mmCIF file of C-alpha atoms and ligand atoms in Angstrom:
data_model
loop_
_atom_site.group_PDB
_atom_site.id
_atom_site.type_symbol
_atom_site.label_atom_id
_atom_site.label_comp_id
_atom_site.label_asym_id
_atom_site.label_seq_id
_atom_site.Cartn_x
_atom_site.Cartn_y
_atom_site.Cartn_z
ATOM 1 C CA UNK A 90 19.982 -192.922 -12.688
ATOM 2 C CA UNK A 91 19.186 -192.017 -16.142
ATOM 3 C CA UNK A 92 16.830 -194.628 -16.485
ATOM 4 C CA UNK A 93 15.302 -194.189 -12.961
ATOM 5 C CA UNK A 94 15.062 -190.303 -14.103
ATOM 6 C CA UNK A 95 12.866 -191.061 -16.881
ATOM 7 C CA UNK A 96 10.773 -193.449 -14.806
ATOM 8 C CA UNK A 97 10.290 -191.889 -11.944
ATOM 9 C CA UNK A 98 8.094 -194.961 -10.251
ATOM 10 C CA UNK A 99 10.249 -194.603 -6.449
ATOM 11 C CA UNK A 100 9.930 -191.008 -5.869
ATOM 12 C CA UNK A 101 8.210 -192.185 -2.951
ATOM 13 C CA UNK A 102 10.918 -194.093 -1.223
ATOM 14 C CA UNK A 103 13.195 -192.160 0.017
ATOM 15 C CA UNK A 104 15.537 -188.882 -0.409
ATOM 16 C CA UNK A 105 17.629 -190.217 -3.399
ATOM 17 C CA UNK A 106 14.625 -190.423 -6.189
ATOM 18 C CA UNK A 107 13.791 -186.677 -5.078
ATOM 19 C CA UNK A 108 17.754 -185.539 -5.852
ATOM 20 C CA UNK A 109 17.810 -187.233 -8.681
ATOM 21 C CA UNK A 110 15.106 -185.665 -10.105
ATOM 22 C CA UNK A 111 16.573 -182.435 -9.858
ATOM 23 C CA UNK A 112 19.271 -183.681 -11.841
ATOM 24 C CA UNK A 113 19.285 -184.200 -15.429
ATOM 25 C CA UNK A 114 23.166 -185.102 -15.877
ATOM 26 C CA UNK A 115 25.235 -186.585 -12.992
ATOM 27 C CA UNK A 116 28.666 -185.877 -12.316
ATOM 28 C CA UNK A 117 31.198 -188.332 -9.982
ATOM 29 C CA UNK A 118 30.125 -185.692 -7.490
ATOM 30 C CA UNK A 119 26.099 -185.827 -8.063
ATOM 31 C CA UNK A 120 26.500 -189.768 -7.673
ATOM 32 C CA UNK A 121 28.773 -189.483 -4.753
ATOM 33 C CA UNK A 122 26.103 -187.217 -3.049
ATOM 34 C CA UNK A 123 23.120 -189.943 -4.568
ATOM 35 C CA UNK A 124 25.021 -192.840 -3.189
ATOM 36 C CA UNK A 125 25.318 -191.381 0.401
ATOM 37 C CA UNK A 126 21.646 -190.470 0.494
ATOM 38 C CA UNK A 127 20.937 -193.959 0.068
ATOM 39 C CA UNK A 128 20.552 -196.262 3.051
ATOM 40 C CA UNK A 129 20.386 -199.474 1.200
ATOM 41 C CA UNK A 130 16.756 -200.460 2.663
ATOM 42 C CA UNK A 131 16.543 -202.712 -0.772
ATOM 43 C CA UNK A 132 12.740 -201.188 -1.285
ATOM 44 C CA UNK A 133 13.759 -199.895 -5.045
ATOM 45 C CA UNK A 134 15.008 -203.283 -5.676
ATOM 46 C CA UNK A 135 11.820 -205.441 -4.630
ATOM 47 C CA UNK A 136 9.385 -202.043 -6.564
ATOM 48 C CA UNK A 137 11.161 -202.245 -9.995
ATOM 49 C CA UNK A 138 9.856 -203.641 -12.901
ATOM 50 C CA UNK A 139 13.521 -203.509 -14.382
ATOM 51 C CA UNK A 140 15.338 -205.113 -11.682
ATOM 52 C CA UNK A 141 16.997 -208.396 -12.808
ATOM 53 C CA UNK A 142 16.023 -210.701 -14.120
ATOM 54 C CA UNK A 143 15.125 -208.124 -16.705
ATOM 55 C CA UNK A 144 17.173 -207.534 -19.595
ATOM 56 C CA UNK A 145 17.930 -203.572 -18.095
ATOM 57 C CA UNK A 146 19.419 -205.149 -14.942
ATOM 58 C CA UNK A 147 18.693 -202.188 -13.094
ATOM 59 C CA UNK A 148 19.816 -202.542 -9.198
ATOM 60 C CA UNK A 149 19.720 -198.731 -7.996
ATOM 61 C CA UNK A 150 21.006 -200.512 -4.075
ATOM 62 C CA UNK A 151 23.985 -202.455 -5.021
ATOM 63 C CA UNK A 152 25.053 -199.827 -7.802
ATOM 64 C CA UNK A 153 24.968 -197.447 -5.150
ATOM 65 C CA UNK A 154 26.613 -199.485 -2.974
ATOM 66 C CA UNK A 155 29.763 -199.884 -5.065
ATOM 67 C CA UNK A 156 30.145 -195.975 -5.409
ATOM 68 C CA UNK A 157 29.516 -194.914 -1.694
ATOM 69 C CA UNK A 158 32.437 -197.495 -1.007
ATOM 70 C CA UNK A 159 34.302 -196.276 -3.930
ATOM 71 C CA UNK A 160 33.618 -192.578 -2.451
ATOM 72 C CA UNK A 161 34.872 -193.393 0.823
ATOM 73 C CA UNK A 162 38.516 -194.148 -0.797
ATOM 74 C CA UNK A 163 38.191 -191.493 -3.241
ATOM 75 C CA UNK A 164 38.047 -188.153 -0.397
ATOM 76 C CA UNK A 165 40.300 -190.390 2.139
ATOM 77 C CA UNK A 166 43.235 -187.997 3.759
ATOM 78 C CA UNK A 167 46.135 -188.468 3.610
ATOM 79 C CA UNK A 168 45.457 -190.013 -0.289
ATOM 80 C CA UNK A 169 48.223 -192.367 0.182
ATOM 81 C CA UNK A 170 46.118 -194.412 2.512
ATOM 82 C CA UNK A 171 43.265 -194.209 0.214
ATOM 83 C CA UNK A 172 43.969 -198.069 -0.417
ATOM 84 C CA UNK A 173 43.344 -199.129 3.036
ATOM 85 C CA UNK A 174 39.810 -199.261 2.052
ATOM 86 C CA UNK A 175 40.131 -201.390 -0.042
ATOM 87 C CA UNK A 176 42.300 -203.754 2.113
ATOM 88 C CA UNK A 177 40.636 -206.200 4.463
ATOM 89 C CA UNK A 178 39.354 -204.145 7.469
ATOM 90 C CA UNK A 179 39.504 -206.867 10.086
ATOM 91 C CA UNK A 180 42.838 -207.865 9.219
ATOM 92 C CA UNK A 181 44.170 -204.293 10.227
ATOM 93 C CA UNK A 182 41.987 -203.902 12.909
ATOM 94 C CA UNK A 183 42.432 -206.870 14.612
ATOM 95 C CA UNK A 184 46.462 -206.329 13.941
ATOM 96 C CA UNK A 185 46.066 -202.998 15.306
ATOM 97 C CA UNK A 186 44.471 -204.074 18.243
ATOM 98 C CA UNK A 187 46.619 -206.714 19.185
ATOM 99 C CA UNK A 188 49.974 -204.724 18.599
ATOM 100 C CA UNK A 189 48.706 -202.209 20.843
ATOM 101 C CA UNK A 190 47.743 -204.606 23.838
ATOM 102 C CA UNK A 191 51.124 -206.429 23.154
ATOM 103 C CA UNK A 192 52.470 -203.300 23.620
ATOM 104 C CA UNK A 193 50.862 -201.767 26.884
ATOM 105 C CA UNK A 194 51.117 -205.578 28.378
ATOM 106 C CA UNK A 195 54.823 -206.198 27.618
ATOM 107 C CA UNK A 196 55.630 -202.711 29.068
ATOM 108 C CA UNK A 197 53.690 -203.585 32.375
ATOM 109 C CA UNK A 198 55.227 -207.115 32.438
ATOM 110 C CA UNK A 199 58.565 -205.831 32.048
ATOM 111 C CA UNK A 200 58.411 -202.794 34.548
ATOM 112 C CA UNK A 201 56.949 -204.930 37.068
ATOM 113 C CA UNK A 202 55.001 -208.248 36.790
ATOM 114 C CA UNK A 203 53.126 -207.655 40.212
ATOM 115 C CA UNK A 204 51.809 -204.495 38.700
ATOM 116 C CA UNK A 205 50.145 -206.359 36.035
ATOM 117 C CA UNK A 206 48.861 -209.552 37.294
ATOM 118 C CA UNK A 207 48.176 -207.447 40.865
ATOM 119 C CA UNK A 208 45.108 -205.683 42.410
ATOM 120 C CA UNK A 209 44.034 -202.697 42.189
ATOM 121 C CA UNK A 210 41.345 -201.118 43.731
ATOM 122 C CA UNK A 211 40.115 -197.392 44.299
ATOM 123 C CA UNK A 212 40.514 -194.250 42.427
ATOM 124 C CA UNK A 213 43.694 -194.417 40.263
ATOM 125 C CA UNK A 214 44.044 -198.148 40.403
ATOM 126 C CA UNK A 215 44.226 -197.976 36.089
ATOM 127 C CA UNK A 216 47.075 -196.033 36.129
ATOM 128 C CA UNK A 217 49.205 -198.194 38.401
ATOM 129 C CA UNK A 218 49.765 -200.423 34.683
ATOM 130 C CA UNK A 219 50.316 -197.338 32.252
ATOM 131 C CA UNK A 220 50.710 -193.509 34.207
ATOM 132 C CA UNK A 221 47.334 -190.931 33.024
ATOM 133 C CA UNK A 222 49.610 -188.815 31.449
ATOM 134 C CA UNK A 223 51.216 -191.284 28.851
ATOM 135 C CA UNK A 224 47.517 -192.576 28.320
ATOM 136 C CA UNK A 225 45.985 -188.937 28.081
ATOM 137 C CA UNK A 226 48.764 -188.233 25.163
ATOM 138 C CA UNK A 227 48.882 -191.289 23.865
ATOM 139 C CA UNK A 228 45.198 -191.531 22.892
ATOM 140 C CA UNK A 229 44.486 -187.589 22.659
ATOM 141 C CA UNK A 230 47.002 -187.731 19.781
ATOM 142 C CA UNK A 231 45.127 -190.969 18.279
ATOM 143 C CA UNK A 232 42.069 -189.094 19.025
ATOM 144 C CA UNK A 233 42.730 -185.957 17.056
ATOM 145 C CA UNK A 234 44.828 -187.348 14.332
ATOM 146 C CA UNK A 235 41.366 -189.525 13.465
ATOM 147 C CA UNK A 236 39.382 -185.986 13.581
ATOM 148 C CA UNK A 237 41.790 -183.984 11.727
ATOM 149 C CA UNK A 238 41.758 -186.797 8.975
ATOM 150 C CA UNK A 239 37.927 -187.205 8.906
ATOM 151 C CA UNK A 240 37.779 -183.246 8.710
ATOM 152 C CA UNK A 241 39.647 -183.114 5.601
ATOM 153 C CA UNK A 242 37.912 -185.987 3.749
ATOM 154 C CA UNK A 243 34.257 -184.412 4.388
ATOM 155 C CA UNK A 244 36.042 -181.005 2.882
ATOM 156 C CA UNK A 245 36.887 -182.783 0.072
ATOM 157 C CA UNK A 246 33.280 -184.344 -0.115
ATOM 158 C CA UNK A 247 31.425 -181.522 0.748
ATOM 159 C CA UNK A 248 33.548 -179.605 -2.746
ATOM 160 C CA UNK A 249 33.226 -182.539 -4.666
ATOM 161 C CA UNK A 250 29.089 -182.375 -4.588
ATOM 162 C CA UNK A 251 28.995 -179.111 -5.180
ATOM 163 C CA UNK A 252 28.806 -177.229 -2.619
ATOM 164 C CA UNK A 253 31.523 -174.123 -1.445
ATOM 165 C CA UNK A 254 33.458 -174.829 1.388
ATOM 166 C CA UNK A 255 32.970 -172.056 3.091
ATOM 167 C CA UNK A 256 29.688 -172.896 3.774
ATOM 168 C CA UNK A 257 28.200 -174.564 6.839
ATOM 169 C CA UNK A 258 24.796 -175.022 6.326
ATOM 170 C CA UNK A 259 21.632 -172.944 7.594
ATOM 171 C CA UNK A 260 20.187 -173.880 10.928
ATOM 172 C CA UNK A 261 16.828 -174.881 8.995
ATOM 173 C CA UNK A 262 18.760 -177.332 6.737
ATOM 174 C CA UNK A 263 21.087 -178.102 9.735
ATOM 175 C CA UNK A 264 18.060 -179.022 11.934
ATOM 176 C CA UNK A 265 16.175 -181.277 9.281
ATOM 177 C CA UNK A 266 19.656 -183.313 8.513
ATOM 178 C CA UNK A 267 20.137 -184.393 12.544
ATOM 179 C CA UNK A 268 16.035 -185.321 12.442
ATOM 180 C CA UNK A 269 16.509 -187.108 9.718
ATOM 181 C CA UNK A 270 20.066 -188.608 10.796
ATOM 182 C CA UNK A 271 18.825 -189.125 14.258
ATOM 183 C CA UNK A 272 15.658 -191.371 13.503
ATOM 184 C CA UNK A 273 17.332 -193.068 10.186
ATOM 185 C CA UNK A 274 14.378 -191.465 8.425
ATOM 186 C CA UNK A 275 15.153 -193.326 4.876
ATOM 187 C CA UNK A 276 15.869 -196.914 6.711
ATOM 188 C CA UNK A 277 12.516 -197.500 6.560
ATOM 189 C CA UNK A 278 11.789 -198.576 2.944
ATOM 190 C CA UNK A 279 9.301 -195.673 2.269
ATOM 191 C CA UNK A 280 7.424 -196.414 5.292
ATOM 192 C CA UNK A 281 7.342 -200.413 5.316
ATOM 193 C CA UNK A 282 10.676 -201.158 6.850
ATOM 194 C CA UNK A 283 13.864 -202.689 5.486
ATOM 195 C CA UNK A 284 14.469 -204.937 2.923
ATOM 196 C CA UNK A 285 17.098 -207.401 3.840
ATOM 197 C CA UNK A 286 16.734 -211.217 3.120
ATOM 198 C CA UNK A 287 13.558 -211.415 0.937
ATOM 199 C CA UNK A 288 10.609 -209.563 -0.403
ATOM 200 C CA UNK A 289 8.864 -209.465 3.300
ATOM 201 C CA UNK A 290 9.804 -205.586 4.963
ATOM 202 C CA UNK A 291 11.071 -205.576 8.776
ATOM 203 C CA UNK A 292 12.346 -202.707 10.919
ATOM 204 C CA UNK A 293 14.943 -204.583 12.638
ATOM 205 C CA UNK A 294 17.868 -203.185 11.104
ATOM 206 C CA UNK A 295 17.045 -199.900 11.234
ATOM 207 C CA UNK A 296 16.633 -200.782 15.514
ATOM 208 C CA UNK A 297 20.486 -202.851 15.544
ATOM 209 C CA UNK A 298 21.327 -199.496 13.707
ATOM 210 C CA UNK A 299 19.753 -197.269 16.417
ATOM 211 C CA UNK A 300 21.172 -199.688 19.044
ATOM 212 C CA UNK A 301 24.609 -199.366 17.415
ATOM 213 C CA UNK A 302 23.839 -195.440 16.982
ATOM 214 C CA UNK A 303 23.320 -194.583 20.148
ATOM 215 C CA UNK A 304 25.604 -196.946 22.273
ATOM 216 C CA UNK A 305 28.636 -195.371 20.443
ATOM 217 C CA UNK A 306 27.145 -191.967 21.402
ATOM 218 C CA UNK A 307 26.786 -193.183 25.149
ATOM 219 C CA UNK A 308 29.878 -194.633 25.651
ATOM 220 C CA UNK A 309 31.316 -191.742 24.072
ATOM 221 C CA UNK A 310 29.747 -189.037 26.341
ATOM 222 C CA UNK A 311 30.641 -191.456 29.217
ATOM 223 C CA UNK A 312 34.467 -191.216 28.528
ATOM 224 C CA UNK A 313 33.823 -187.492 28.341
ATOM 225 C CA UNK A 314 32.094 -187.180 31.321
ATOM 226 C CA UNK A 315 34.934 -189.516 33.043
ATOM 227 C CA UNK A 316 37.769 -186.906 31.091
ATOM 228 C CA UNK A 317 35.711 -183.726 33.132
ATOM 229 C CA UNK A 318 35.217 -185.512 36.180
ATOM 230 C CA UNK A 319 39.070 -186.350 36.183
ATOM 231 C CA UNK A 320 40.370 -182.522 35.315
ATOM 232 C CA UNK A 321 37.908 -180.547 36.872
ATOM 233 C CA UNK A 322 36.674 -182.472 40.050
ATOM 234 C CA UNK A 323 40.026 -184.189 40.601
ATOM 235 C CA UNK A 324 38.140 -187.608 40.584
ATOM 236 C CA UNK A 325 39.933 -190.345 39.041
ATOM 237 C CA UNK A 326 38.500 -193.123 37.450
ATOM 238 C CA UNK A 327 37.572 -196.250 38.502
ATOM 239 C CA UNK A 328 34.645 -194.734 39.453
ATOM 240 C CA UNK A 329 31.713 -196.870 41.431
ATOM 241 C CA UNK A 330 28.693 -198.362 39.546
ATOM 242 C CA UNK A 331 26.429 -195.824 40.390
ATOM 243 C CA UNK A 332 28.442 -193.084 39.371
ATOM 244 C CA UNK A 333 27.441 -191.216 35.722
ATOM 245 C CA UNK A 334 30.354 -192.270 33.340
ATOM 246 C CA UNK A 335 29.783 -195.815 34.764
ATOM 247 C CA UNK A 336 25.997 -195.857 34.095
ATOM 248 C CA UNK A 337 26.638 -194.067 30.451
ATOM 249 C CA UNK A 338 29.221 -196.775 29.759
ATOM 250 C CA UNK A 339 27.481 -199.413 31.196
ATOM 251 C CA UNK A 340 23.735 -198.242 28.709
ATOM 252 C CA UNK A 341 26.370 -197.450 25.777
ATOM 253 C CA UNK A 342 27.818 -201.058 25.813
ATOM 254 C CA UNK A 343 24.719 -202.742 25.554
ATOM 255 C CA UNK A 344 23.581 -200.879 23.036
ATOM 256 C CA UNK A 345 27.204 -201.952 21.188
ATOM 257 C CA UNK A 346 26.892 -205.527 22.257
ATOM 258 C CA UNK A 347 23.370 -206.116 21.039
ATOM 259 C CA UNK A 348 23.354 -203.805 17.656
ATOM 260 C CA UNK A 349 26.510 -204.929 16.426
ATOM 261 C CA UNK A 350 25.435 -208.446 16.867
ATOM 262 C CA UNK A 351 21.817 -207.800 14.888
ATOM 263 C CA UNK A 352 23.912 -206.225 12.325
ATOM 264 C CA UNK A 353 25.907 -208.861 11.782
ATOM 265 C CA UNK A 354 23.219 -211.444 11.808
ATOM 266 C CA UNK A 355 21.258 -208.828 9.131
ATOM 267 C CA UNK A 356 24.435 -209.375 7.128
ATOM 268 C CA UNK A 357 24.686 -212.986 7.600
ATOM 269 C CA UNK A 358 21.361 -213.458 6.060
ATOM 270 C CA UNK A 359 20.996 -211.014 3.546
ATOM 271 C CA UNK A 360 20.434 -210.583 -0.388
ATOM 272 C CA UNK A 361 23.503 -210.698 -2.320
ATOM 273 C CA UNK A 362 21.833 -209.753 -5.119
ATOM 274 C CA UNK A 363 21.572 -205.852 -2.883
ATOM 275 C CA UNK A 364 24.802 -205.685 -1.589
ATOM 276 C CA UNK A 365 28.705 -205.043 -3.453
ATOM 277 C CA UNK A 366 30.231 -208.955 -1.863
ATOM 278 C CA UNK A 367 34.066 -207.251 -2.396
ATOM 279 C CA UNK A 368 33.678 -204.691 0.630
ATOM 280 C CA UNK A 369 31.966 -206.620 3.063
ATOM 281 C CA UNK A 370 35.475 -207.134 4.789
ATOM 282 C CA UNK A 371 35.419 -203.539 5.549
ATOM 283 C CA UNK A 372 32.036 -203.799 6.802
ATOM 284 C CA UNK A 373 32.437 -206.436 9.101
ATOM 285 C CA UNK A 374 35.403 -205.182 10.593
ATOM 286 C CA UNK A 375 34.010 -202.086 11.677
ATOM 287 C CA UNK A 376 31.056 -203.711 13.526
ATOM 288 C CA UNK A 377 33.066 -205.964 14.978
ATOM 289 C CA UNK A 378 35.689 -203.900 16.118
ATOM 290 C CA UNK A 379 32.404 -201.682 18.237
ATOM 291 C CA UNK A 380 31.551 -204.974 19.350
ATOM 292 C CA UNK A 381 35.306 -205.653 20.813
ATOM 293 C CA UNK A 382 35.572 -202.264 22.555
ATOM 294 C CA UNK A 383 32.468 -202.908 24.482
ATOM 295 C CA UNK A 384 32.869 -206.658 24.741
ATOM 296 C CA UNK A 385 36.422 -205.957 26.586
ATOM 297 C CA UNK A 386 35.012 -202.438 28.295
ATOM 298 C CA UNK A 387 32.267 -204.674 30.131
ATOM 299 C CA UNK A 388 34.319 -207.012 31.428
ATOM 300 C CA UNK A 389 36.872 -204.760 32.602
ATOM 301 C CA UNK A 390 33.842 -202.971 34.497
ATOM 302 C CA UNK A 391 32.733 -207.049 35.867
ATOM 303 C CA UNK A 392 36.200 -207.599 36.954
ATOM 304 C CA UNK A 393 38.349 -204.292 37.780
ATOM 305 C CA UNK A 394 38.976 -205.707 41.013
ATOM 306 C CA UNK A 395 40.352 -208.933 40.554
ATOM 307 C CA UNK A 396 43.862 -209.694 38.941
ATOM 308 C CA UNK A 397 42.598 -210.046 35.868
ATOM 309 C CA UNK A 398 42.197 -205.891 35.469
ATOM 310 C CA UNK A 399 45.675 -205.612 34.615
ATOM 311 C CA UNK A 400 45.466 -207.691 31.295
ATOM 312 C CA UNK A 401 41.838 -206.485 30.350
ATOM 313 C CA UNK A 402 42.722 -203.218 30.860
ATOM 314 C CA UNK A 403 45.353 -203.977 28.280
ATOM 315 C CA UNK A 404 42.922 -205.479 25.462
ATOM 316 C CA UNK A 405 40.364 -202.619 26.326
ATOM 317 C CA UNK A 406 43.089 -199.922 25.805
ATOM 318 C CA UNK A 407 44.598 -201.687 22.611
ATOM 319 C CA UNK A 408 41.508 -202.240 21.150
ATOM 320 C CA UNK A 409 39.722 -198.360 21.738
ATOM 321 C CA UNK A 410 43.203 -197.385 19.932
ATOM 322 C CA UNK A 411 42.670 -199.520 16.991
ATOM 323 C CA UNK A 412 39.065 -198.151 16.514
ATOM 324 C CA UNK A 413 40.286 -194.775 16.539
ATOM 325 C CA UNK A 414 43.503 -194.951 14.330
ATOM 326 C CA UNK A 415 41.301 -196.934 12.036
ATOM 327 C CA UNK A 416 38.319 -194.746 12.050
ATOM 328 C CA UNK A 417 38.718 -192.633 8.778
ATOM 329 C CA UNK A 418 39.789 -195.508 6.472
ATOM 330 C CA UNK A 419 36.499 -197.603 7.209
ATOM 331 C CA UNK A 420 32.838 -197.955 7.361
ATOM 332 C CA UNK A 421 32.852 -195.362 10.267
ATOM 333 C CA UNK A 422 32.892 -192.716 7.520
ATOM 334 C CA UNK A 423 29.246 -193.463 6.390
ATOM 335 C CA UNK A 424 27.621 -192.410 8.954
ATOM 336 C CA UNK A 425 29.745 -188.684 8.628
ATOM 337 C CA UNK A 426 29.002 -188.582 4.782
ATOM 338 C CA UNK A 427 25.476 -189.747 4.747
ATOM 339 C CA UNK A 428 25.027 -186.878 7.502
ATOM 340 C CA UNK A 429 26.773 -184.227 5.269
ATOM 341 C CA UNK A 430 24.565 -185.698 2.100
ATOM 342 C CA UNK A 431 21.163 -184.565 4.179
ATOM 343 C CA UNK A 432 22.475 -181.519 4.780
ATOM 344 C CA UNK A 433 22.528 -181.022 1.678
ATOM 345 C CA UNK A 434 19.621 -182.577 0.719
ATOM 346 C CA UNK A 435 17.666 -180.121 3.055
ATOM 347 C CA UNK A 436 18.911 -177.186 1.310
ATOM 348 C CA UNK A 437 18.352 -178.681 -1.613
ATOM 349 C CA UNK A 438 14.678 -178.822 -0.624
ATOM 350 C CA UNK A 439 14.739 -175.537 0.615
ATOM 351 C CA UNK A 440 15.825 -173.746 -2.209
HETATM 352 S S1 SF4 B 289 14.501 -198.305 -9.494
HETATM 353 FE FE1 SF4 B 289 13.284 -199.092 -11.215
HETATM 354 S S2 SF4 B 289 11.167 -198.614 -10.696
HETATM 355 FE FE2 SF4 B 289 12.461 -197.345 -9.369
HETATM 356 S S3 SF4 B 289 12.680 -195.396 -10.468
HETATM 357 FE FE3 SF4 B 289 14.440 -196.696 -11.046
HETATM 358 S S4 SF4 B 289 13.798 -197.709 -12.904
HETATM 359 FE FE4 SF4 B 289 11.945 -196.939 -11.941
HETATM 360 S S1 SF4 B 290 17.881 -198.820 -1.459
HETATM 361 FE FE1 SF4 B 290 16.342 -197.662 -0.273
HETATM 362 S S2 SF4 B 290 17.448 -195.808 0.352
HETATM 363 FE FE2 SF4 B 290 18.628 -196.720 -1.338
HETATM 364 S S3 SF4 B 290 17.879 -195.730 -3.200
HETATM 365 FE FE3 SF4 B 290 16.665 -197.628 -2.921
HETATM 366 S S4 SF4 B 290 14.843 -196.970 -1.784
HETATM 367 FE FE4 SF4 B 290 16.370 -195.348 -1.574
#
């Protein structure tokens, strides 16, 4: 950053030259703020005249890289779990998910095998394997435990880059960050596109991103629609294909099967020489576990009314609880960081 300081040649390029430049010493906290403003679109790589092979070796995308990871770990709540960052995502994940299907499936089985392997059709036919009650509790508590921890990490950010806790943002600043957040305004290499594989710019991560983006957004405003259907119309799900939660769900876990899968394939084939090789695990974990929930969410919507609903119902269930329990110690956190980092970054501009 020093060096970039006294250059000065990507001011252009996106909201991290601008920051820095208003900087003329950088704490852990001004780099923890940089390093979440970038989106690793590789442009400052492929424009610097001191990138390697030159002697300076200066790589602004995979040096920022390896602190927005190490930043993740470093505001994680609790701290003891700090390390599960740096642990191989998919492992846990994948552990998680199948603990948690074993689980709901050997509780079925052993109740009553008909109940599993049976069919079920019509409102309530979910919660003839596991009762709405025990699933309401079970995955409210998952549910909040992952917001209360994610709350406390972005306090700790949010104190750590300087700014007081207290404060929430102004609307002005507020408005700019979701514009910017909303249409990945710095994905797009300073106007060109991406950089991924080579020296040749394409938007097509920043779409997989928006496809990723939105689905989870979908699918979750489906499952909230579903929750106010079910308390305050006394509708219980399955609910027919027509039906609002269905259609959300349905537009949601395309978007999850299709982005997740371009992201991965953007991973597959790009420059080592931008990204930090020791976190991909965590990474690819996360995307696949988005993929998972909607890969086992669509095809309990294909076949809820066969005898296969039982076990799919099962995997779905395990798998959504996974996500969530592993939500605050993975790549999920990026997306809440880089969000808080523009809200800053507005007011920043403001002022
Ligand atoms: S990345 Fe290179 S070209 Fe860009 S500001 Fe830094 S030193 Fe200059
Ligand atoms: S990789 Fe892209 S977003 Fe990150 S600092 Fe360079 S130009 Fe900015």
């Amino acid at each position: 950053m020093t060096v970039c300081n006294s250059c000065r040649y990507c001011e252009g390029l996106c909201a991290v030259f601008p920051a820095m430049e208003m900087r003329r010493a950088f704490s852990d906290g001004d780099l923890n703020y940089l390093a979440n403003l970038c989106h690793a679109c590789g442009a400052c790589y492929v424009d610097c005249q001191f990138s390697p092979p030159h002697e300076f070796d200066v790589n602004v995308p995979k040096t920022l890289a390896i602190a927005r990871a190490d930043s993740y770990a470093a505001y994680a709540w609790p701290r003891a779990l700090s390390g599960a960052f740096a642990r191989n995502g998919l492992v846990i994940s994948l552990v998680a998910a199948l603990s948690v299907a074993a689980f709901i499936f050997g509780f079925a089985a052993v109740n009553d095998h008909a109940v599993l392997f049976g069919i079920h059709t019509g409102p309530g036919a979910f919660y003839a394997l596991m009762p709405h009650k025990a699933m309401a509790t079970l995955f409210g508590a998952a549910f909040l435990y992952a917001v209360v921890a994610l709350a406390m990490s972005v306090r700790a950010f949010w104190r750590d880059i300087g700014e007081p806790v207290g404060y929430r943002g102004d609307a002005g600043s507020l408005w700019q960050a979701i514009d910017d957040a909303c249409r990945l305004r710095y994905l797009d290499g300073g106007g060109v596109g991406c950089y991924n594989e080579n020296d040749r710019p394409t938007d097509r991560r920043r779409i997989y991103h928006h496809l990723t983006f939105y689905g989870f957004a979908l699918c979750f405003a489906a499952t909230s629609v579903a929750t106010l259907y079910h308390y305050l119309l006394a509708r219980e799900a399955p609910y027919p294909w027509w039906d609002l939660p269905v259609v959300l769900g349905v537009l949601g876990g395309l978007g999850l099967l299709i982005g997740p899968m371009g992201l991965l394939a953007a991973k597959w084939r790009g420059d080592p020489a931008l990204r930090d090789a020791s976190r991909l695990g965590m990474d690819v974990a996360f995307i696949q576990m988005l993929f998972l929930v909607s890969l086992t969410g669509m095809a309990l919507l294909l076949w809820r009314e066969t005898a296969a609903m039982g076990p799919l119902l099962a995997l779905h269930l395990g798998v959504v609880f996974a996500l969530f329990i592993t939500l605050p110690y993975g790549k999920f956190v990026h997306g809440i960081y880089r969000f808080v980092a523009l809200v800053r970054y507005a007011r920043e501009r403001r002022g």
